[in-house]
Structure formats: structure tokens, C-alpha cells
mmCIF file of C-alpha atoms in Angstrom:
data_model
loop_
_atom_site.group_PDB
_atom_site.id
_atom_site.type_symbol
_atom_site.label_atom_id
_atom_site.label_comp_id
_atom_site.label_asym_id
_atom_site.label_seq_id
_atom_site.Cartn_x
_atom_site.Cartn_y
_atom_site.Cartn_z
ATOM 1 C CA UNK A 1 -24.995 52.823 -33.945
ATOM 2 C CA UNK A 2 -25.109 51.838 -29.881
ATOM 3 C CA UNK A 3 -26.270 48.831 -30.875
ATOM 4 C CA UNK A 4 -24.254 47.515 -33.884
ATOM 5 C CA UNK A 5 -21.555 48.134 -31.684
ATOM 6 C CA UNK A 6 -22.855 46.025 -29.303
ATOM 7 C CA UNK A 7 -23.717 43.300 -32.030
ATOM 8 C CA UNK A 8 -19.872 43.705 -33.037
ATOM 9 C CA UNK A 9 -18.924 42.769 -30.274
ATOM 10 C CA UNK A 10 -20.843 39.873 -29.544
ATOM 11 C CA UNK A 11 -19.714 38.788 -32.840
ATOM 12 C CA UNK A 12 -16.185 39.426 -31.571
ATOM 13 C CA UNK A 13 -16.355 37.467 -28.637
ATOM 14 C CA UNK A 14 -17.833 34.530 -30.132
ATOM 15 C CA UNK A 15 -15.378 34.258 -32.841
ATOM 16 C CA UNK A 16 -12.412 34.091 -30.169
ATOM 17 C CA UNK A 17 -14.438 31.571 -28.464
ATOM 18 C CA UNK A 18 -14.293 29.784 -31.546
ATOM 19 C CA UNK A 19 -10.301 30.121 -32.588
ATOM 20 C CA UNK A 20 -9.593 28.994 -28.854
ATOM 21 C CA UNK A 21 -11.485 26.032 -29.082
ATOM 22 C CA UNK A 22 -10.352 25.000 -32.231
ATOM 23 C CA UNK A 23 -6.586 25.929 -31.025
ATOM 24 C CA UNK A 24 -4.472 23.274 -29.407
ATOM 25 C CA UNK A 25 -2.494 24.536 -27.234
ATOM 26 C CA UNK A 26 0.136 23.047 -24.816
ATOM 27 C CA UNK A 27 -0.863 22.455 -21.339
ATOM 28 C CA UNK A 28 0.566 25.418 -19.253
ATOM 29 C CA UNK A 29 -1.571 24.551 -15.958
ATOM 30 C CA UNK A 30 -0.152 22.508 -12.887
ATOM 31 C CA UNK A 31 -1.432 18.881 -12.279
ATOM 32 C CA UNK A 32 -3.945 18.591 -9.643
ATOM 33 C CA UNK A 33 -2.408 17.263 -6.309
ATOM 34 C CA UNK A 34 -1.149 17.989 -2.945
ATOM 35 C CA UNK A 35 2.319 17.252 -1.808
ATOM 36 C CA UNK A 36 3.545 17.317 1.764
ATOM 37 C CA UNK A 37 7.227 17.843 3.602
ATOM 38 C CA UNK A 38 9.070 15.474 6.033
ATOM 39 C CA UNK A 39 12.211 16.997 7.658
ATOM 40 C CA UNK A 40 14.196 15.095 9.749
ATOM 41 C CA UNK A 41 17.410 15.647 11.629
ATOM 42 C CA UNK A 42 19.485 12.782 13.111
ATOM 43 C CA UNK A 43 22.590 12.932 15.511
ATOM 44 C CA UNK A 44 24.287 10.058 17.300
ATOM 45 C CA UNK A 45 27.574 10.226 19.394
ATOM 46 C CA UNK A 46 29.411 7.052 19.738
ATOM 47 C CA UNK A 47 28.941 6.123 23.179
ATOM 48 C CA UNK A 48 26.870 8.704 23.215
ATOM 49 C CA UNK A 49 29.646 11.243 24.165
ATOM 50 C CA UNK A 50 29.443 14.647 22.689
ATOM 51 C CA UNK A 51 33.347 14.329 22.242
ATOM 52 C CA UNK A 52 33.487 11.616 20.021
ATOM 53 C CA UNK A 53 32.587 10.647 16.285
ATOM 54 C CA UNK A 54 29.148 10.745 15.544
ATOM 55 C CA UNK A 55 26.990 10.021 12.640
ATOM 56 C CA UNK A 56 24.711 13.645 11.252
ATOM 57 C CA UNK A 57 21.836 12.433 8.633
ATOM 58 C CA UNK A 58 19.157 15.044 7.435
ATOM 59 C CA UNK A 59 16.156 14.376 5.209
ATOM 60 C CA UNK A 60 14.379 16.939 3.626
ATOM 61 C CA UNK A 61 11.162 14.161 2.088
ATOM 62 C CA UNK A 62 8.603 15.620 -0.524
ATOM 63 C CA UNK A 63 5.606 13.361 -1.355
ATOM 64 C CA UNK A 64 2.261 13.562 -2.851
ATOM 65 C CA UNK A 65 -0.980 12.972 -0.657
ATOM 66 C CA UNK A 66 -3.452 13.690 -2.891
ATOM 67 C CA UNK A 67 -4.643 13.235 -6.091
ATOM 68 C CA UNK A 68 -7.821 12.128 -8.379
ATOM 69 C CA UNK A 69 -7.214 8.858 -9.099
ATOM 70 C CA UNK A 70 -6.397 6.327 -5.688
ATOM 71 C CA UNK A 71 -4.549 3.610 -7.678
ATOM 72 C CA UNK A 72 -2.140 6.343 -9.231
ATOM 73 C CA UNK A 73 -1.759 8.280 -5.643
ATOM 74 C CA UNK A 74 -0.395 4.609 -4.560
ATOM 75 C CA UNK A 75 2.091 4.381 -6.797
ATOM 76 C CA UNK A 76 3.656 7.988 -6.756
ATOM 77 C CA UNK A 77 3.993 7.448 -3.433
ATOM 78 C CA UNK A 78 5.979 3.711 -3.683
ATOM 79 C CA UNK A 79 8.284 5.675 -6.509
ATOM 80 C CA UNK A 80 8.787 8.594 -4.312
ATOM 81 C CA UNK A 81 10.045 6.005 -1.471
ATOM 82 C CA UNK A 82 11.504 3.645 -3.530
ATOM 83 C CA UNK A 83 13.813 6.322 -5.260
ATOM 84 C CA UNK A 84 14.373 8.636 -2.389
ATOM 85 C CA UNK A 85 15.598 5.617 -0.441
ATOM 86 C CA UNK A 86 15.611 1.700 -1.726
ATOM 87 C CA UNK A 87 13.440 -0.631 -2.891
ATOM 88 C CA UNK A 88 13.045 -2.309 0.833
ATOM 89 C CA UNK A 89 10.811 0.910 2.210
ATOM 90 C CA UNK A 90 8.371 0.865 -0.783
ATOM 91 C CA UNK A 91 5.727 -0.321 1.167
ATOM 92 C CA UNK A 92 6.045 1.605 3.989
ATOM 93 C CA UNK A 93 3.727 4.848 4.561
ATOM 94 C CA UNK A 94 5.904 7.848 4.109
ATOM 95 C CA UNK A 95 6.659 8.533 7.899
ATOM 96 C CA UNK A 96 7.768 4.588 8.134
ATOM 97 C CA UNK A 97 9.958 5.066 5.809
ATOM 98 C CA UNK A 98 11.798 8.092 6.971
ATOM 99 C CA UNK A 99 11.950 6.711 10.569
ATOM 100 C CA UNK A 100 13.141 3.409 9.610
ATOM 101 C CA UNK A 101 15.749 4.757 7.146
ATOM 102 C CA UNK A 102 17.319 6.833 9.870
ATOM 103 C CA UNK A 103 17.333 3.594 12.455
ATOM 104 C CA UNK A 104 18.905 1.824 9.815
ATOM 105 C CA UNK A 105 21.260 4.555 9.356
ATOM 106 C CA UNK A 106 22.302 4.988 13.145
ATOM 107 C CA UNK A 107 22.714 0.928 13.552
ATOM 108 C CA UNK A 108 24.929 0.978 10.421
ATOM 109 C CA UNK A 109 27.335 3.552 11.988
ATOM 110 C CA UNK A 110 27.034 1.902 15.480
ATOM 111 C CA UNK A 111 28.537 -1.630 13.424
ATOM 112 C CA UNK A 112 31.068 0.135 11.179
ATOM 113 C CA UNK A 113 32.368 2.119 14.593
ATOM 114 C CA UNK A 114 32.223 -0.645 16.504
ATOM 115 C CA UNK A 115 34.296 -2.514 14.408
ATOM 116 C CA UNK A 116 36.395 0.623 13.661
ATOM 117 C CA UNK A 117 36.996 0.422 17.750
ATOM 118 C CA UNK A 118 38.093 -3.245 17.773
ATOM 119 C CA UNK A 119 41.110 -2.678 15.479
ATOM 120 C CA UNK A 120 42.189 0.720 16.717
ATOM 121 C CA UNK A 121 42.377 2.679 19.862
ATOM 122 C CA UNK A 122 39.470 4.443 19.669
ATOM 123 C CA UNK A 123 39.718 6.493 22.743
ATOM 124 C CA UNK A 124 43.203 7.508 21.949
ATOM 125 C CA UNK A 125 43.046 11.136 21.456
ATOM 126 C CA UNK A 126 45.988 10.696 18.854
ATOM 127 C CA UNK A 127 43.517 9.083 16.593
ATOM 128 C CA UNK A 128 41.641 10.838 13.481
ATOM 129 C CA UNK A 129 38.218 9.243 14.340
ATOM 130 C CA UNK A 130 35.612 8.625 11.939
ATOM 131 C CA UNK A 131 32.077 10.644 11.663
ATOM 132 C CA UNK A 132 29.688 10.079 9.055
ATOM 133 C CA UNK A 133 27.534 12.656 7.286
ATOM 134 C CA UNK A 134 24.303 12.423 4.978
ATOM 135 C CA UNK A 135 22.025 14.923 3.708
ATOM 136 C CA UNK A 136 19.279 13.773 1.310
ATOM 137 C CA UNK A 137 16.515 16.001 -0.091
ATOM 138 C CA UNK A 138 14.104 15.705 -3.498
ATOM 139 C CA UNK A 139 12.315 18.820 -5.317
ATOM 140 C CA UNK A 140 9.382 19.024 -7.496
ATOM 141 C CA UNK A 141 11.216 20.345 -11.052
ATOM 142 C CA UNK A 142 7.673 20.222 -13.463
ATOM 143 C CA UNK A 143 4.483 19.524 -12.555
ATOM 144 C CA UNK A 144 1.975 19.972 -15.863
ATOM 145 C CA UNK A 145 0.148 18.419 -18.677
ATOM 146 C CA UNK A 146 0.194 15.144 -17.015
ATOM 147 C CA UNK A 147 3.627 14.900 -16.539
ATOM 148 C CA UNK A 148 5.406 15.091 -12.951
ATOM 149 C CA UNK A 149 9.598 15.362 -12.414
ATOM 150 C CA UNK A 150 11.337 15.268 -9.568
ATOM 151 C CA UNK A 151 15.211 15.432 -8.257
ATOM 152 C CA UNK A 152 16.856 13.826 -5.829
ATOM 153 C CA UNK A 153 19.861 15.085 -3.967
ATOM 154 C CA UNK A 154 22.072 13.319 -1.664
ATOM 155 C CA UNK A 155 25.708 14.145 -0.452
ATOM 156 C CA UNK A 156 27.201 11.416 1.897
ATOM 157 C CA UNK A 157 30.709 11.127 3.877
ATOM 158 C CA UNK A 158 31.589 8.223 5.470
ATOM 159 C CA UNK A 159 35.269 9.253 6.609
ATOM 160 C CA UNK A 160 38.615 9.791 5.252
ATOM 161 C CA UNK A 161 37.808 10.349 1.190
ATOM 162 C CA UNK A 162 35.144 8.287 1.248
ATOM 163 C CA UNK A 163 32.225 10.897 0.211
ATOM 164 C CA UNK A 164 30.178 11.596 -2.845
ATOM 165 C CA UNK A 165 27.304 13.142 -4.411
ATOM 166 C CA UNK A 166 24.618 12.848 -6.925
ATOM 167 C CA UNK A 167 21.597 13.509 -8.274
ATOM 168 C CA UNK A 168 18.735 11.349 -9.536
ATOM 169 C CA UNK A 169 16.084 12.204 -11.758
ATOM 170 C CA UNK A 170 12.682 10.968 -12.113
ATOM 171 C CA UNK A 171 9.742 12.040 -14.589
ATOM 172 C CA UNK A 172 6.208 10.201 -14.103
ATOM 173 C CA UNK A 173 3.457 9.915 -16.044
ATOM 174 C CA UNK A 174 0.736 10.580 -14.316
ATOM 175 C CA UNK A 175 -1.942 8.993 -16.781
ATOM 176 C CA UNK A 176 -0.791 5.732 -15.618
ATOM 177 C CA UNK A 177 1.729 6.313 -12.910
ATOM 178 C CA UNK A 178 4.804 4.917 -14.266
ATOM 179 C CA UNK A 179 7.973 6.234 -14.683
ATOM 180 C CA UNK A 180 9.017 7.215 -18.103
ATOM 181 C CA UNK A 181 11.826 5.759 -19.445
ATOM 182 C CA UNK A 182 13.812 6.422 -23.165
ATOM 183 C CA UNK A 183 12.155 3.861 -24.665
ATOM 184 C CA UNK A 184 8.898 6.287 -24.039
ATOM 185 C CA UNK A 185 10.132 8.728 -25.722
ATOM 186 C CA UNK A 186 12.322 7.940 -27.924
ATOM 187 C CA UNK A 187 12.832 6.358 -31.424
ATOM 188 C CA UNK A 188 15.274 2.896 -32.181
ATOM 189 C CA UNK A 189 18.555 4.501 -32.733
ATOM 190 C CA UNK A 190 18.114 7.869 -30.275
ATOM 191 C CA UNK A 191 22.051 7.206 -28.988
ATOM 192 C CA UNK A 192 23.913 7.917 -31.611
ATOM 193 C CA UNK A 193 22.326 11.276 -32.282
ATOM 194 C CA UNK A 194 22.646 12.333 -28.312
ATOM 195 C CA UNK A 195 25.939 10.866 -28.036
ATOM 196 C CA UNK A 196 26.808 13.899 -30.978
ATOM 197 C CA UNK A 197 24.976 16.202 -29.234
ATOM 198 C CA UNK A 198 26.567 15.481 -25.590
ATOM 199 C CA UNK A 199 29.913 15.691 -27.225
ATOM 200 C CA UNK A 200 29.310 18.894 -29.259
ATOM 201 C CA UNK A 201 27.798 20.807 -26.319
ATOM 202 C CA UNK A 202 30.916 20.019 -24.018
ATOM 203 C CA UNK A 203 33.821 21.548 -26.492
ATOM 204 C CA UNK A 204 31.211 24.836 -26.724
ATOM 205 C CA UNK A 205 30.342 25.212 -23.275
ATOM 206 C CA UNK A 206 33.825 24.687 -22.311
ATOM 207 C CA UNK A 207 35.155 26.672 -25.083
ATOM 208 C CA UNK A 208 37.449 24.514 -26.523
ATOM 209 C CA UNK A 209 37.992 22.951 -29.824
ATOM 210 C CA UNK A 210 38.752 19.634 -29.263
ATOM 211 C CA UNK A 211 37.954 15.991 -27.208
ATOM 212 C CA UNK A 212 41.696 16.352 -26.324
ATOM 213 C CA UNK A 213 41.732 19.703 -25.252
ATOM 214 C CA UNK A 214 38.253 18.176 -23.249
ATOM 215 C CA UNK A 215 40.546 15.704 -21.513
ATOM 216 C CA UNK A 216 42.837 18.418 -20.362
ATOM 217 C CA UNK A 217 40.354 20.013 -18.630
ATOM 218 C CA UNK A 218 39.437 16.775 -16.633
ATOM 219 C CA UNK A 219 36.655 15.012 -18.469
ATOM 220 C CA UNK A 220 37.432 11.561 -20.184
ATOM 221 C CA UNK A 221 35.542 8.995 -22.724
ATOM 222 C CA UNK A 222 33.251 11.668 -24.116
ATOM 223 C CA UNK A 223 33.022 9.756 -27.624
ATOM 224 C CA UNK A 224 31.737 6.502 -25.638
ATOM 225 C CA UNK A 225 29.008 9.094 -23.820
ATOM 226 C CA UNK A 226 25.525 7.586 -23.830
ATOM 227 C CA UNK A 227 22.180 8.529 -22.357
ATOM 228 C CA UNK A 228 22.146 7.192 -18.903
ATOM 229 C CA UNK A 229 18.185 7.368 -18.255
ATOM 230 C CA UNK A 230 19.159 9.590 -15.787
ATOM 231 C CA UNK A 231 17.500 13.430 -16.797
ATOM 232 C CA UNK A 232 14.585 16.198 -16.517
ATOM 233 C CA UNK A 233 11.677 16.901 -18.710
ATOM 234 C CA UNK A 234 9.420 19.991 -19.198
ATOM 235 C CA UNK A 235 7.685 21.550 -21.811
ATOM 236 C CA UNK A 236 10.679 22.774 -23.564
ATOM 237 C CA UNK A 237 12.826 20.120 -23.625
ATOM 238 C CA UNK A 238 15.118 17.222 -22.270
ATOM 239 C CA UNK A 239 18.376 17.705 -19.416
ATOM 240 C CA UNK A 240 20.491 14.994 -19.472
ATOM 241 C CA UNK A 241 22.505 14.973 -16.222
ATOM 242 C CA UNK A 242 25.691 13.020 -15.122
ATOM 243 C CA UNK A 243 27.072 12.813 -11.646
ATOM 244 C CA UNK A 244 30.579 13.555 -10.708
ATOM 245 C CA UNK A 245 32.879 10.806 -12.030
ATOM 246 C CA UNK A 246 30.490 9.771 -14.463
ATOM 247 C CA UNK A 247 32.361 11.078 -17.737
ATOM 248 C CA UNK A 248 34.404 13.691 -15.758
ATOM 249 C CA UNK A 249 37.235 13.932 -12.859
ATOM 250 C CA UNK A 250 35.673 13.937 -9.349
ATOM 251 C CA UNK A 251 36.832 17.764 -8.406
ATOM 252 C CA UNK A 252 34.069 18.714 -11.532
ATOM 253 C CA UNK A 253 30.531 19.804 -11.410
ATOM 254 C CA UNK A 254 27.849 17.304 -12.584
ATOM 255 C CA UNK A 255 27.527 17.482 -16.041
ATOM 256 C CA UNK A 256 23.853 19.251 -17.173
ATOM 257 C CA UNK A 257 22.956 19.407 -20.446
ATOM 258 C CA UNK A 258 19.682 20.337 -21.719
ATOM 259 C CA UNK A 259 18.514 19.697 -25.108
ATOM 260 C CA UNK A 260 15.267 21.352 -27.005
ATOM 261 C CA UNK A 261 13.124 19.547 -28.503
ATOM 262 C CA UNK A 262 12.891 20.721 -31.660
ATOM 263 C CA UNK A 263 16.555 19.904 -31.516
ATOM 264 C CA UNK A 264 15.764 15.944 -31.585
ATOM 265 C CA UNK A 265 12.287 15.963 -33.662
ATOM 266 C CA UNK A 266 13.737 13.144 -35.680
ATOM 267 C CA UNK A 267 14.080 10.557 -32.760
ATOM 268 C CA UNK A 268 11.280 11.771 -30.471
ATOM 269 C CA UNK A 269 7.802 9.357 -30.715
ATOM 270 C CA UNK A 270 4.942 10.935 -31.705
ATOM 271 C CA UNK A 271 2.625 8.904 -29.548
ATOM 272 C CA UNK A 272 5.058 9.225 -26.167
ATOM 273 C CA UNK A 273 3.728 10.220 -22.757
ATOM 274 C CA UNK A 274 5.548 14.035 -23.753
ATOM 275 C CA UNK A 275 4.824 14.292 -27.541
ATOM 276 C CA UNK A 276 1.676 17.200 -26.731
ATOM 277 C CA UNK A 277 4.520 19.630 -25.695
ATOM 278 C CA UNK A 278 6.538 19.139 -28.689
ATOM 279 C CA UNK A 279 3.705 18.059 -31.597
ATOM 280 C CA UNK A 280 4.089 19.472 -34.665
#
């Protein structure tokens, strides 16, 4: 008996060995690859005098340093760059980037203050002076099956009501290190679908029954909404996001929707850079 147990259980083993092999299953583990953190805090005071306006930036940089393939490495790193800051620092090494992008930041006030000075008593203690604020930072969203996503945050004042915020949104393939786009992912004719879908989820999640009650509530040309290139991926689905002003009054959140996939089957590609976390 001791031993057809233990023959049973051999048996066992190798017949789950089997069914997982023959299982597909969707990748669950993190990509391979090391990412690093640049902080960096700026302050200038113009003329540098504590009393007067000054100009605060802070950058909170994640980046990748390592991974398998060299070619690919280079290019998360220009995207990272590019998209954290502009086009002009994509071929500078991480630390370039950050130190030029705050130079560039501090000359910028120095001009617009400057001129500021020349057309208004600037040492008048009646006068509202100017100071400009910045605070940029990106997080790592997803990181598996090939796939990478990151966000982007930035908030910016430049005096008076001049001051925004957004959020960008990036998702890599990391196969060939491009960006994915729609056109990846989806089929001809995706728009119309999530331009239903955008609409629908507003009235429910603001509990309303209507595109006019919609406008009430501060958000405007929701029938004209289209996808915007601008969202998150993971293995469960798609989040659209749209920045303040976008489709809505300025004094409203950023609009956030996520859709499953099994929600959009019919214009998802089955051959995309995503289509293992959704195939049938």
C-alpha cells in the first residue's frame, strides 16, 4: 500500500505538470529591469532676495537603467526624457536632462521677471508680484507581460490664474520599445463604440439621466468625446483619461474612465502588443 501511494502520487504530480504546461496563462510576473529616482528641488529669488518673487520647480524623475536587451534600454530611456520633458533633452543622459531642464527653467523666469520689472514697479511693495511654481513627477502604473505604463504628473503656476495640471500617459512595448498607440490595439472604427461608452459611463457615474443634466454639472461636448491616445493599460483593461478642461469645466477632476476588456472584444486586434491578456 506505502508504495502505490507513493506511485499515486508521482502520477499526480506529473499530470499537473502536464495541465500547466499545456495551460496558457496570462503573464502575472514583472518585466525584468531596474529603474532609478532623480529628485530635484529648485529655488530662485529675483535678485536673489528672499523677499521677493521667486520661481519653486521640483522633479521627482523615474527611469529605467537596466534591462536585457541594450538597443531597447536606449530607447525607454529617450521616451522617458522625451515625455517627462520635450523632445530637445532626448539625447541627453538622464542627469543632463534634469539639470538642464531646471537651468532652462530658472533663465525663463529670470526673462519673464525681468521684463515683468521693466513695465511695472517691481520694488513697490504695493505690487502683487509674480512667483512661479512647478512640480513634475512620473510613476510606474504596470510593469508585466512585456508591457510597461507609466504617468506623468505636472502642476504648474505661472502667476495670477495662469496655472494648470495634467496628466500624461504612456504604455511601451517592450518587445520592440515603442510606444503603443490605438492603432496597436485597436480595430478601424474603435471611436464610435468608445465615444458610447465615454458618454454612458459619465450620466452613471454622475448619476444623472441625461447629456443636459451632464452640462449642468459642468462638463460640455460629451457627444463629440473621442479617444485622445492619452490612457493606461494592464491586464484587465483600458483607462482613458482627460485633463481638466478637456471635456469638462476647469474647477473638475480629470476625467478617468476605465474600460474592461471584455467590454470592447469586438474592436480590440487579436495580434496587438496587449491581445495575450485579453485572448479568447
Amino acid at each position: 500500500m506505502k508504495h502505490f501511494s507513493i506511485y499515486l502520487g508521482t502520477l499526480c504530480i506529473i499530470a499537473m505538470s502536464l495541465f500547466s504546461c499545456n495551460t496558457k496563462k496570462t503573464p502575472t510576473h514583472d518585466n525584468s529591469m531596474e529603474l532609478d529616482t532623480i529628485h530635484s528641488v529648485q529655488n530662485y529669488h529675483w535678485d536673489n532676495d528672499s523677499t521677493q518673487p521667486s520661481c519653486n520647480l521640483k522633479l521627482t524623475f523615474i527611469y529605467p537603467v537596466s534591462f536585457d536587451d541594450k538597443a531597447i534600454l536606449d530607447s525607454l530611456q529617450r521616451i522617458f526624457i522625451s515625455s517627462f520633458f520635450d523632445e530637445t533633452y532626448a539625447l541627453f543622459t538622464p542627469q543632463e536632462a534634469v539639470d538642464n531642464y531646471a537651468k532652462a527653467y530658472i533663465e525663463n523666469y529670470k526673462e519673464d521677471i525681468k521684463i515683468f520689472a521693466e513695465n511695472n514697479d517691481a520694488h513697490d511693495d504695493s505690487e502683487e508680484y509674480f512667483s512661479y511654481y512647478e512640480t513634475t513627477s512620473n510613476q510606474i502604473t504596470f510593469n508585466k507581460g512585456d508591457i510597461l505604463v507609466f504617468q506623468i504628473t505636472q502642476s504648474n503656476y505661472k502667476g495670477g490664474t495662469s496655472s494648470y495640471e495634467f496628466l500624461k500617459n504612456h504604455a511601451i512595448n517592450l518587445k520592440t520599445g515603442k510606444l503603443i498607440t490605438e492603432d496597436d490595439i485597436f480595430k478601424p472604427g474603435y471611436e464610435k463604440l468608445l465615444t458610447t461608452i465615454f458618454r454612458d459611463y459619465l450620466i452613471k457615474s454622475n448619476k444623472v439621466q441625461s447629456l443636459n443634466e451632464l452640462e449642468d454639472l459642468g462638463y460640455f461636448g460629451i457627444e463629440e468625446m473621442v479617444p485622445n491616445d492619452n490612457f493606461l493599460l494592464d491586464d484587465k483593461g483600458i483607462t482613458y483619461i482627460f485633463n481638466k478642461g478637456e471635456y469638462s469645466a476647469y474647477k473638475l477632476d480629470a476625467i478617468k474612465i476605465f474600460i474592461p476588456y471584455n467590454e470592447i472584444e469586438l474592436v480590440l486586434k487579436d495580434d496587438s502588443p496587449i491581445s495575450h491578456f485579453f485572448s479568447k
